[in-house]
Short mmCIF file of C-alpha atoms and ligand atoms in Angstrom, two decimals:
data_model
loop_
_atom_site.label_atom_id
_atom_site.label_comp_id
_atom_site.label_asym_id
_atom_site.label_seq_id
_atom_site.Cartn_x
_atom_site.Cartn_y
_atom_site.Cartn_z
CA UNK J 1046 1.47 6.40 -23.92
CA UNK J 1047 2.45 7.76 -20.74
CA UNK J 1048 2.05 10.67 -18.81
CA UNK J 1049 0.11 12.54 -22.15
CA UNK J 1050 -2.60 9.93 -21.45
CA UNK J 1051 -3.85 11.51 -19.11
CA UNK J 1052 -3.09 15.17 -20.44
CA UNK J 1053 -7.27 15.33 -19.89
CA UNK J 1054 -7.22 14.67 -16.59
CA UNK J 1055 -4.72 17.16 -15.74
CA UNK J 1056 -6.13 19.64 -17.13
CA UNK J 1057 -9.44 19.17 -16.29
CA UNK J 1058 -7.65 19.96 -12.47
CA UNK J 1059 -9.33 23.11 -11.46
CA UNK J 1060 -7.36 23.85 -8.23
CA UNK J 1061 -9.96 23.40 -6.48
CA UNK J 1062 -7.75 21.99 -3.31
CA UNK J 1063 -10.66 19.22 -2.02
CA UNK J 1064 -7.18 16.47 -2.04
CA UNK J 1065 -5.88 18.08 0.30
CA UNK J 1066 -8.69 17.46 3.19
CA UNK J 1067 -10.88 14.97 3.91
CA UNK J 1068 -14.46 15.68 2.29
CA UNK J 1069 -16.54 18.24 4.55
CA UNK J 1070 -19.55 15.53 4.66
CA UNK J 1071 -16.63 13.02 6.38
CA UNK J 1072 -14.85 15.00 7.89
CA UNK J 1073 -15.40 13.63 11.91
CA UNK J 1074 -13.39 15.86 13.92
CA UNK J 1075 -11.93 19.18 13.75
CA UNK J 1076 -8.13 17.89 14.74
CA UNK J 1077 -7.83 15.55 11.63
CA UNK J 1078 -9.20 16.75 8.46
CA UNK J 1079 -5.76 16.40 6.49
CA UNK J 1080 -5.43 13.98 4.24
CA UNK J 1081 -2.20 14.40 2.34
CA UNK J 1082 1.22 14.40 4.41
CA UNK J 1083 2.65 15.87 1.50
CA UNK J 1084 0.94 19.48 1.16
CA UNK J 1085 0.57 19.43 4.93
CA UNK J 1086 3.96 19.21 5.66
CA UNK J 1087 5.64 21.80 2.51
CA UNK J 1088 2.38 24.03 2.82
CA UNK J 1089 2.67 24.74 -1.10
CA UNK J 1090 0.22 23.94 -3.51
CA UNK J 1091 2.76 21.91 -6.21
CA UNK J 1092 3.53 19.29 -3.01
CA UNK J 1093 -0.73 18.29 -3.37
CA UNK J 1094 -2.13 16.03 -5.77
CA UNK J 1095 -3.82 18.67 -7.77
CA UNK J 1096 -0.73 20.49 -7.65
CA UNK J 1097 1.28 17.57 -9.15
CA UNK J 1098 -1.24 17.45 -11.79
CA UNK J 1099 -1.19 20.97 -12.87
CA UNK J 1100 3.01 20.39 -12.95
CA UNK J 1101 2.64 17.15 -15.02
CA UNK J 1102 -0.09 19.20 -17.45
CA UNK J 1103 2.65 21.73 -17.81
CA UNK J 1104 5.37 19.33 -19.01
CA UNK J 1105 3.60 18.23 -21.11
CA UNK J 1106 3.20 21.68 -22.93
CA UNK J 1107 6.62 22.03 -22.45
CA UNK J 1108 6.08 25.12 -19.76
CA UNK J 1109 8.79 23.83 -16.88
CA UNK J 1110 11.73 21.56 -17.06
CA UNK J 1111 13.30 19.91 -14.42
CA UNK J 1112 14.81 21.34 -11.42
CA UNK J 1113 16.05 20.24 -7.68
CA UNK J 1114 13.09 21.66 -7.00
CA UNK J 1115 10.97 19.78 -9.14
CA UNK J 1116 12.44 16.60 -8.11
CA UNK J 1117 12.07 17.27 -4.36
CA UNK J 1118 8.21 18.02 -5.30
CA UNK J 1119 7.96 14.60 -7.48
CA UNK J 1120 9.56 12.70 -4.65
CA UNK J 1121 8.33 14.14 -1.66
CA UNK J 1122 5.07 12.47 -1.74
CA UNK J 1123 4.21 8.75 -0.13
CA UNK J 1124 1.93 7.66 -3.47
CA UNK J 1125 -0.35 7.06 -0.36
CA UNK J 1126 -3.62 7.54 -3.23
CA UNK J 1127 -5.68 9.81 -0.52
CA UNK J 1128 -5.49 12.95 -2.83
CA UNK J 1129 -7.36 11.02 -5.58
CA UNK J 1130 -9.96 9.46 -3.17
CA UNK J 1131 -10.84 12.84 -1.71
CA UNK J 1132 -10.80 14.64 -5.24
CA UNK J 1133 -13.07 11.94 -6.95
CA UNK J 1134 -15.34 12.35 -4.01
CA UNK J 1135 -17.12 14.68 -6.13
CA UNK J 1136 -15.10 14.48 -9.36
CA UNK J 1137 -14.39 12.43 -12.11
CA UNK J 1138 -10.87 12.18 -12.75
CA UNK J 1139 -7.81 10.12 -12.58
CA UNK J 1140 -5.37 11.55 -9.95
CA UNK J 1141 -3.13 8.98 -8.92
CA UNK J 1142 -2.40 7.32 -12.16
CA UNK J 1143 -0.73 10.92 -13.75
CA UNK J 1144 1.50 11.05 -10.54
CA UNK J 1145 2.79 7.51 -11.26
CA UNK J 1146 3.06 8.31 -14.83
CA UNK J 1147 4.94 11.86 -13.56
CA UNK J 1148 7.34 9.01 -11.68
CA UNK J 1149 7.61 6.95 -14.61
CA UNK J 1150 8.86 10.03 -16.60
CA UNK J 1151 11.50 10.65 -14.51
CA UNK J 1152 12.92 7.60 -14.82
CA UNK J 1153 13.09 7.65 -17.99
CA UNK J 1154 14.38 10.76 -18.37
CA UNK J 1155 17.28 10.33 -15.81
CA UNK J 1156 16.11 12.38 -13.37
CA UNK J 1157 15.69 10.56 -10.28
CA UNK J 1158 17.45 10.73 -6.64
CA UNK J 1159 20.51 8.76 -6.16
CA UNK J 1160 19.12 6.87 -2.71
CA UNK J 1161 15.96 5.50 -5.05
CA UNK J 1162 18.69 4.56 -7.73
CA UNK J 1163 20.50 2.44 -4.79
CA UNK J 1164 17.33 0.95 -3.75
CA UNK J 1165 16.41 -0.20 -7.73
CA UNK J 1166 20.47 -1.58 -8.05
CA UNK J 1167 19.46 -3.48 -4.84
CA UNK J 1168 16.56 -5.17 -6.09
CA UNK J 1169 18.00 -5.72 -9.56
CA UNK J 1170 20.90 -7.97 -7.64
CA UNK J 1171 19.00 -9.55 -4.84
CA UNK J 1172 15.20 -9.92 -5.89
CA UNK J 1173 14.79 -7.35 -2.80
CA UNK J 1174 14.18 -4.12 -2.29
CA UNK J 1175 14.64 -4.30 1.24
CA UNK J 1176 18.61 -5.70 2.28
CA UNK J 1177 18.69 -9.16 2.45
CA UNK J 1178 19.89 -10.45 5.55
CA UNK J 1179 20.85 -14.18 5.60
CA UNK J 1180 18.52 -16.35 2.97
CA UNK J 1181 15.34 -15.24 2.08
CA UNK J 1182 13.09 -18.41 3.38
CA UNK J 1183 15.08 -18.87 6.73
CA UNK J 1184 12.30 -17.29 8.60
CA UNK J 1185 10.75 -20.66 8.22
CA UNK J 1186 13.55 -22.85 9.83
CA UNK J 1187 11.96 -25.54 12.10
CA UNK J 1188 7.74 -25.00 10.92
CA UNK J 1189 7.99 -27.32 8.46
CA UNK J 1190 6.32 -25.61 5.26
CA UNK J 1191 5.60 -27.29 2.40
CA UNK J 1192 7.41 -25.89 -1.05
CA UNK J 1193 4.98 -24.65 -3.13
CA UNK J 1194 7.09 -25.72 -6.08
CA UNK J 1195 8.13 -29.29 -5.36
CA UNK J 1196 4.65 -29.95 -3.49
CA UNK J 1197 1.48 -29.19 -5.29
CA UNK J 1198 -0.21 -26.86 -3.26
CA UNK J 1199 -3.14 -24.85 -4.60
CA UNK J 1200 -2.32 -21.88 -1.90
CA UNK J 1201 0.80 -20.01 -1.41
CA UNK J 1202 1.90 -17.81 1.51
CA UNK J 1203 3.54 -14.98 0.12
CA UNK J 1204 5.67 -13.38 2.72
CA UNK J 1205 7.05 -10.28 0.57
CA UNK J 1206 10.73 -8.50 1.16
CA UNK J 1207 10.95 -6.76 4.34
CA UNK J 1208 8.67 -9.45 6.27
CA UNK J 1209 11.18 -12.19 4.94
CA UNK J 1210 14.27 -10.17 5.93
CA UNK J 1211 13.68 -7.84 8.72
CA UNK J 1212 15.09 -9.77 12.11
CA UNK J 1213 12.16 -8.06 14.07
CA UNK J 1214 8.99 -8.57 11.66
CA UNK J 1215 10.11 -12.19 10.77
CA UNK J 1216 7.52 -13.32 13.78
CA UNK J 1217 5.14 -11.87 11.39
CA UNK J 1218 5.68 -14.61 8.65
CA UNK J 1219 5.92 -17.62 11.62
CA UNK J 1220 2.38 -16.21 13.12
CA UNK J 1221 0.96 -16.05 9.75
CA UNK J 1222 2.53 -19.47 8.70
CA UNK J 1223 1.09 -20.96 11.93
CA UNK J 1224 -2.48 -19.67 11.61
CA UNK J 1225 -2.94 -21.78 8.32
CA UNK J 1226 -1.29 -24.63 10.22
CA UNK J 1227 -3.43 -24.61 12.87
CA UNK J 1228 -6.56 -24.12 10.23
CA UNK J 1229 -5.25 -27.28 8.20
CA UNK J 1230 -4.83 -25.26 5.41
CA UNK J 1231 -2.87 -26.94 2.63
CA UNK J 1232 -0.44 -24.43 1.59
CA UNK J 1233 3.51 -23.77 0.80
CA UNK J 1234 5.82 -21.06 0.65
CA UNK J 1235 8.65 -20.26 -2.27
CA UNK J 1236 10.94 -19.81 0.74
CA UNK J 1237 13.88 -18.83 -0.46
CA UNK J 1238 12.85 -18.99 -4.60
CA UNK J 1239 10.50 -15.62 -3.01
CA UNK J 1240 11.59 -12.32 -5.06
CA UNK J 1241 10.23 -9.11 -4.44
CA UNK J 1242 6.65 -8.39 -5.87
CA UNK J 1243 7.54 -4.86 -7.18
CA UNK J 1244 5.25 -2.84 -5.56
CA UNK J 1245 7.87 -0.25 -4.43
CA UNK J 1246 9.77 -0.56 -7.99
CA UNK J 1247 6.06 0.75 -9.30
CA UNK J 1248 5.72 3.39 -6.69
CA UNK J 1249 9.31 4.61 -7.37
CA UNK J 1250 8.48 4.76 -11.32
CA UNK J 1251 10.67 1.77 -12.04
CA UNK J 1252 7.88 0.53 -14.19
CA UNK J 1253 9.91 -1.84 -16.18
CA UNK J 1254 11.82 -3.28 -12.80
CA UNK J 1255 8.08 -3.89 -11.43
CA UNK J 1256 7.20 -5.91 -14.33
CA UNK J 1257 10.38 -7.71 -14.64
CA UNK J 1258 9.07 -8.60 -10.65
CA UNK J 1259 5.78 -9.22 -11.68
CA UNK J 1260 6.45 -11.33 -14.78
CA UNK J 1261 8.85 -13.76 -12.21
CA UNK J 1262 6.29 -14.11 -9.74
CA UNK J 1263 3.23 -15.29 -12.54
CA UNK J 1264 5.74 -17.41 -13.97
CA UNK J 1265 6.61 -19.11 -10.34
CA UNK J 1266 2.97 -19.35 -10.09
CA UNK J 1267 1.74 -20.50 -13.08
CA UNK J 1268 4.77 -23.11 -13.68
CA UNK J 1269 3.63 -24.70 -10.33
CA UNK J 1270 -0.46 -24.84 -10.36
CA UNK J 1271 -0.72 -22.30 -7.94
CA UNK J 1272 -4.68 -20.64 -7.59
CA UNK J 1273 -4.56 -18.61 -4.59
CA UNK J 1274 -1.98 -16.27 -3.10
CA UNK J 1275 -2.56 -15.21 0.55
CA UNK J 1276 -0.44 -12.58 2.16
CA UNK J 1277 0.26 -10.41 4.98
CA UNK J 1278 2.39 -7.72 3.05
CA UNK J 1279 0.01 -5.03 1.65
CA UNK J 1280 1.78 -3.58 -0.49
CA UNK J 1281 2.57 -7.15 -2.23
CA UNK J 1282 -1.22 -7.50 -1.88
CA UNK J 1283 -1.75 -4.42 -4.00
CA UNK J 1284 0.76 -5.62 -6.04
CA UNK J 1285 -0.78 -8.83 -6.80
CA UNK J 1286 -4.12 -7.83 -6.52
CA UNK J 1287 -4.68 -4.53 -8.62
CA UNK J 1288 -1.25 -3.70 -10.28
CA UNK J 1289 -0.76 -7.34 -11.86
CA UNK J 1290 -4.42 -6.66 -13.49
CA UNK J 1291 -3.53 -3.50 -14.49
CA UNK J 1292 -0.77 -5.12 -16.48
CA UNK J 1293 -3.18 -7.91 -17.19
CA UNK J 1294 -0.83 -9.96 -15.65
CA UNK J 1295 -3.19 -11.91 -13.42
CA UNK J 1296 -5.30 -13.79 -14.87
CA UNK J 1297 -7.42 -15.91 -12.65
CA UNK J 1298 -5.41 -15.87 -9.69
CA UNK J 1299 -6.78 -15.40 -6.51
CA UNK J 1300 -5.07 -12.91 -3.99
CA UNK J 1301 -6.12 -12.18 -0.28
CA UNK J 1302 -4.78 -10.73 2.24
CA UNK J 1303 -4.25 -12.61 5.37
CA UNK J 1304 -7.31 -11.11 6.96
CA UNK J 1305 -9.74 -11.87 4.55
CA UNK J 1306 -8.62 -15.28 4.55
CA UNK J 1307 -8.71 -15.56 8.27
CA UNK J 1308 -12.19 -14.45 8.17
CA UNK J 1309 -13.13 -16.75 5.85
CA UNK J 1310 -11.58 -19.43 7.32
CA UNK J 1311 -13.47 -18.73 11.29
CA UNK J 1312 -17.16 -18.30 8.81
CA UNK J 1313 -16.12 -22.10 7.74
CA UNK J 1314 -15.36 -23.05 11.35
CA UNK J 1315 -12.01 -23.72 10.74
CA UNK J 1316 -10.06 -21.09 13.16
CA UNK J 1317 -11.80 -20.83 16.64
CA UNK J 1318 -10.39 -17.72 18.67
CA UNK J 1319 -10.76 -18.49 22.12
CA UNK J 1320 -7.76 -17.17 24.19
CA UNK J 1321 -8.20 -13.58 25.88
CA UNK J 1322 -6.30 -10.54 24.65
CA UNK J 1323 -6.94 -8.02 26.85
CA UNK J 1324 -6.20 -5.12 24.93
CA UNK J 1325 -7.37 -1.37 23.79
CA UNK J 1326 -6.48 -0.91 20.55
CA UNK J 1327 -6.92 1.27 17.52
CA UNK J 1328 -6.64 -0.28 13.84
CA UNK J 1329 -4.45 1.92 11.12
CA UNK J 1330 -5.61 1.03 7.47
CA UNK J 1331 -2.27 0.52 5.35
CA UNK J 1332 -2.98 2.67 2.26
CA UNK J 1333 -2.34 -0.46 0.06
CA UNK J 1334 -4.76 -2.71 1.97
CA UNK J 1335 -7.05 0.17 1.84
CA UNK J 1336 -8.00 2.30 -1.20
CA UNK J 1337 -4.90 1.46 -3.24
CA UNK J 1338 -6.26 -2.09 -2.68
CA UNK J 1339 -9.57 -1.47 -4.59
CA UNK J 1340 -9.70 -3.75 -7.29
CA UNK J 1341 -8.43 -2.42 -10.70
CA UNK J 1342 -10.97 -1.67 -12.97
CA UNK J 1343 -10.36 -2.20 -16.94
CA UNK J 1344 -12.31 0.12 -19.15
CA UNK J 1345 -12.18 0.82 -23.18
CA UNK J 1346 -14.23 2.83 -25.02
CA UNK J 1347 -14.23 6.35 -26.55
CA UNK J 1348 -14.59 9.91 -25.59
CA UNK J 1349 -18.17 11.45 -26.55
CA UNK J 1350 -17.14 13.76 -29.24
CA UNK J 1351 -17.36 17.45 -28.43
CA UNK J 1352 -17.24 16.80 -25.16
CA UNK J 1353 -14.29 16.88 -23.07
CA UNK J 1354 -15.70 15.14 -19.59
CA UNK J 1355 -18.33 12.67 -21.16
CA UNK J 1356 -17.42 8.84 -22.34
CA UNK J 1357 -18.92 6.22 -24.08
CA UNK J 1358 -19.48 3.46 -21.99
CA UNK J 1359 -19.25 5.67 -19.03
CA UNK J 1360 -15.98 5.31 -16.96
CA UNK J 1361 -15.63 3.66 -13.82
CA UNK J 1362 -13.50 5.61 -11.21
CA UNK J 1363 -12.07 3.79 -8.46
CA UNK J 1364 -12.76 5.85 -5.71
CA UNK J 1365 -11.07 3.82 -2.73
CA UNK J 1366 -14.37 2.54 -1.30
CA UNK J 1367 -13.82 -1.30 -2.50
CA UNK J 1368 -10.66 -1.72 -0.71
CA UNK J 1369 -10.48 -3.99 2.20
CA UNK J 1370 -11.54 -1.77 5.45
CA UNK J 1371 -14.09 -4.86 7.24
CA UNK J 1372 -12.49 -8.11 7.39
CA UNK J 1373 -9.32 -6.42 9.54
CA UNK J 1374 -11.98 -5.31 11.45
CA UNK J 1375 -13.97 -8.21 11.95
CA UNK J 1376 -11.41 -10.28 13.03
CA UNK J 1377 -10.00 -7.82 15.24
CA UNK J 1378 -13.78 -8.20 16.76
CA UNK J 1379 -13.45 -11.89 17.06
CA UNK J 1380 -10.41 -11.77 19.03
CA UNK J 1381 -12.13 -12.13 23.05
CA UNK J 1382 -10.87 -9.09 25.31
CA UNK J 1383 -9.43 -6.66 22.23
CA UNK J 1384 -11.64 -3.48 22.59
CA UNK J 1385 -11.55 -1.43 19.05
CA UNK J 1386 -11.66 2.07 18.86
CA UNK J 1387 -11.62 4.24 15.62
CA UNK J 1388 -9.15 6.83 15.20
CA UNK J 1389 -11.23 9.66 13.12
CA UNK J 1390 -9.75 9.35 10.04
CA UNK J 1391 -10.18 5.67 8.67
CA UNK J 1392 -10.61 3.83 5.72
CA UNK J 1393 -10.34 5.22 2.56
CA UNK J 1394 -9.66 8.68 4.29
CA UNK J 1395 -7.01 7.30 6.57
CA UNK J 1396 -3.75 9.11 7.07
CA UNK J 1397 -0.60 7.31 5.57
CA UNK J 1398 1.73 5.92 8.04
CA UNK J 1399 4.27 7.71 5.87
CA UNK J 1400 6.53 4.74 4.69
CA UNK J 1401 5.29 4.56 0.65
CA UNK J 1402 6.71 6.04 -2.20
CA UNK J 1403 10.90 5.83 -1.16
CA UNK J 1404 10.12 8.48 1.45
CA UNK J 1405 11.37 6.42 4.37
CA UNK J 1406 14.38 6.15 2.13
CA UNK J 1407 14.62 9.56 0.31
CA UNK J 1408 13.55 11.53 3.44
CA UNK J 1409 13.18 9.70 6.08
CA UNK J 1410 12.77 13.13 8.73
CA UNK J 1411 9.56 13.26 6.58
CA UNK J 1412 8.43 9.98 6.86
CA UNK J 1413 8.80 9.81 10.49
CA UNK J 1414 7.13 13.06 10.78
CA UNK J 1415 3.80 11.42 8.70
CA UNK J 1416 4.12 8.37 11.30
CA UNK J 1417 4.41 10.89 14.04
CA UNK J 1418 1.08 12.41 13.14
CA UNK J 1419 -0.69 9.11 12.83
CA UNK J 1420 0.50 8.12 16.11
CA UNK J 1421 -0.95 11.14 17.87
CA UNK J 1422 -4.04 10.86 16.36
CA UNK J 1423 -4.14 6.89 17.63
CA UNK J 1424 -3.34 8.72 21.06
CA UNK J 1425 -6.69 10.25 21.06
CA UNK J 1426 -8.41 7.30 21.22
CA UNK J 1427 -6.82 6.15 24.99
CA UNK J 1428 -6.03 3.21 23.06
CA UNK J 1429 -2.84 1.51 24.52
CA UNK J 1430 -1.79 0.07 21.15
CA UNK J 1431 -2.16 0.71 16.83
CA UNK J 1432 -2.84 -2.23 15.07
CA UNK J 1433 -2.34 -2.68 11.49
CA UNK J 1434 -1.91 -5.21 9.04
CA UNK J 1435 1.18 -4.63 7.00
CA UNK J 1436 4.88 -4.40 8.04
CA UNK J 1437 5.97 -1.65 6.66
CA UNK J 1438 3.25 0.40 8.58
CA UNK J 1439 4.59 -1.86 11.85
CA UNK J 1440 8.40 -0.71 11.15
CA UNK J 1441 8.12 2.87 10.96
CA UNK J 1442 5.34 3.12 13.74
CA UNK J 1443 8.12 1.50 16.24
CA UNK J 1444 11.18 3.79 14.86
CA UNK J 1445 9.40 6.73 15.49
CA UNK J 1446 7.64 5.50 18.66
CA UNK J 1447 11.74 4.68 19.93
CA UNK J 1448 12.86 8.16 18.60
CA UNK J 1449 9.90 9.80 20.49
CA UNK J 1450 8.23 10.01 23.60
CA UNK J 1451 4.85 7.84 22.88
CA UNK J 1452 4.36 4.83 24.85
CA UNK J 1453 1.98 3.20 22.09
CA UNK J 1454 2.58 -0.29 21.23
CA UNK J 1455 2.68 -1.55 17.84
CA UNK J 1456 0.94 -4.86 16.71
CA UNK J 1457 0.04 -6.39 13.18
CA UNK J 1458 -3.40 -8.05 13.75
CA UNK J 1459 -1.73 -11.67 12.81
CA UNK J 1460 -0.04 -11.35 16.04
CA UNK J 1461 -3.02 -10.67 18.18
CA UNK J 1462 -5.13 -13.19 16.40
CA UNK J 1463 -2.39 -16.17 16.89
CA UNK J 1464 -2.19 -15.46 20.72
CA UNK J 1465 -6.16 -15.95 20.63
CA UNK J 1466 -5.88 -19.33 18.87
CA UNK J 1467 -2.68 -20.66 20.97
S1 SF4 E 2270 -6.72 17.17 -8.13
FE1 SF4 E 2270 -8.96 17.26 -7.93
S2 SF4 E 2270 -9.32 17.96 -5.82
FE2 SF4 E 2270 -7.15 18.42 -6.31
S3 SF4 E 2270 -7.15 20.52 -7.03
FE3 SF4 E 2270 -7.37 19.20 -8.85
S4 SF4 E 2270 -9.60 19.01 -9.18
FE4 SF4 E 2270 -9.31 19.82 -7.11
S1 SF4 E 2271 -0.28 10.49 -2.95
FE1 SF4 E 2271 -0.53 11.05 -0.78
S2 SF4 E 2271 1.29 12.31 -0.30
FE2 SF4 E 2271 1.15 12.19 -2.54
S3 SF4 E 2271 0.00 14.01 -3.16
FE3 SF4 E 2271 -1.50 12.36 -2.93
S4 SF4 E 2271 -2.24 12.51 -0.78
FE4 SF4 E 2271 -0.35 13.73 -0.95
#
């Protein structure tokens, strides 16, 4: 069906402008009411969410064809879902799914940008969308990791592309590997059988590359008995999580992120953190832990003739509040000596770090420009360090922090937490 699927929901789009800003009733400070690095950083209506929907609406009535323009609009934007949050704080209306669908069209019309292209051939040869840089599972030399398909493990650790690869965030698999070590949790990794979970391929428009991804990785895991996924990566968590449902891909498998599983496992006395971290710190919600990591929700049913906004049952927007905002938090608060301070925009209103959608590929001045904003809004809290819990967050904080002047640090939470249990 594509993009005319949701023909109603673009036009019901009344330009109303609410995406770009986070809702007056949130709003907590007069410096950071943005939500959308896209509009604030072209300052033209067609780079916001409704503005994407009005151009999608009009392609569809075969108004506007495509243009460098056009394509610049389309991929200018971080798929970073805050548009949709802040518009379905008071409508009901599907924002994000017509601006993947807008993606998805120009793929398959031809019309995409030759550094996405390269990033697709990439993943298409190595199973990665980020360059592979030795083998995929050497991250793990020397911990001793059970292989989740030669050694019956109910749990796998799934370390996603640019953890596995990147010589800097590889720490992040061997702290996350060692907190479910030190827990006694029975788990294994694919190591180097891992392929990408196509997240990005989705966010890119590659639908049919994410599902080739996504049908690999249910087949991995339902050839070898495997009920729970656990990861660090949150865009692999979305991708697990939400957009394998979506596809209804899933099926029973459990998928948590690391912190929700590091919660659990302190409530069952199994992780004790007892070492100081003396640290002031403020915690960054990835967009894909956050409200892109709201659980998908299936509905069928029928519009109520004569009526273009009322349905029968009644739909079910997902309106970012479900996605995973306290267990980051809470064990952030069980680490002794780390002090946590809220930047003003958090949670399902956060501001992107500015590495989703290609942009840190396609336009990478823009990216680093989003990150750049986020960072000086951390800055405001006198906290000495941002905290997050993905790597891709972790990787463009630190470029930008190295091409700037801040003297922020950069952690992911698993790092903090493993120095507490040491
Ligand atoms: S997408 Fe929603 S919030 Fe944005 S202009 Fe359209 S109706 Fe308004
Ligand atoms: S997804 Fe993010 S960057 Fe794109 S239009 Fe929506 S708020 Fe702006």
């Amino acid at each position: 069906m594509g993009l005319e699927q949701y023909q109603g929901d673009m036009n019901m789009c009344c330009r109303c402008s609410a995406c770009k800003w986070v809702p007056m009733q949130r709003v907590s400070g007069y410096q950071f009411a943005n939500v959308c690095p896209s509009i604030s950083r072209f300052n033209f209506h067609s780079y916001s969410g409704g503005g994407r929907m009005n151009i999608g609406a009009a392609m569809l009535r075969n108004e506007i064809s495509y243009t460098d323009r056009l394509q610049h609009i389309v991929y200018n934007c971080q798929m970073c879902g805050a548009c949709g949050v802040s518009c379905n704080y008071a409508m009901d209306m599907n924002v994000m799914e017509p601006i993947y669908e807008l993606r998805i069209k120009c793929v398959k019309d031809g019309k995409t940008l030759p550094a996405l292209d390269q990033t697709i051939e990439g993943l298409r040869k190595t199973g990665s969308i980020f360059p592979p840089n030795g083998k995929r599972g050497d991250w793990a030399q020397g911990l001793d990791l059970k292989d989740a398909a030669k050694d019956k493990v109910a749990v796998m650790l799934y370390v996603g592309d640019v953890t596995s690869y990147d010589p800097y965030l590889q720490k992040l698999a061997r702290a996350t590997a060692k907190i479910l070590q030190k827990a006694g949790v029975d788990f294994g990794i694919a190591g180097n059988a891992e392929v990408s979970s196509g997240d990005r391929a989705y966010q890119l428009g590659y639908e049919e590359d994410f599902l080739n991804q996504a049908r690999k990785n249910m087949d991995y895991i339902n050839r070898n008995g495997i009920k729970t996924v656990v990861t660090a990566d949150a865009e692999s968590y979305q991708a697990f999580k939400v957009l394998y449902d979506k596809y209804k891909l899933r099926g029973s498998l459990q998928v948590l992120h690391i912190t929700e599983y590091i919660r659990q496992l302190i409530q069952e006395g199994k992780l004790k953190p007892k070492n100081n971290v003396d640290m002031n710190v403020t915690y960054h919600d990835p967009c894909h832990l956050g409200r892109l990591g709201e659980p998908w929700v299936h509905w069928e049913g029928k519009k109520v003739p004569g009526d273009r906004f009322v349905f029968d049952p009644p739909k079910q927007y997902r309106r970012g509040s479900n996605g995973v905002y306290d267990a980051p938090r809470d064990v952030l608060n069980s680490i002794p000596g780390v002090k946590l301070t809220e930047m003003q925009r958090i949670k399902e209103y956060a501001w992107c770090c500015g590495s989703g959608g290609g942009v840190g590929r396609s336009n990478p001045e823009f990216a680093q420009w989003t990150a750049q904003e986020r960072i000086d809004e951390a800055e405001t809290t006198g906290a000495e360090a941002i905290v997050t819990a993905c790597p891709w967050c972790q990787k463009l904080f630190n470029k930008t922090i190295d091409d700037g002047n801040s003297r922020m640090k950069v952690f992911d939470i698993v790092e903090l937490f493993e120095q507490s249990i040491e």
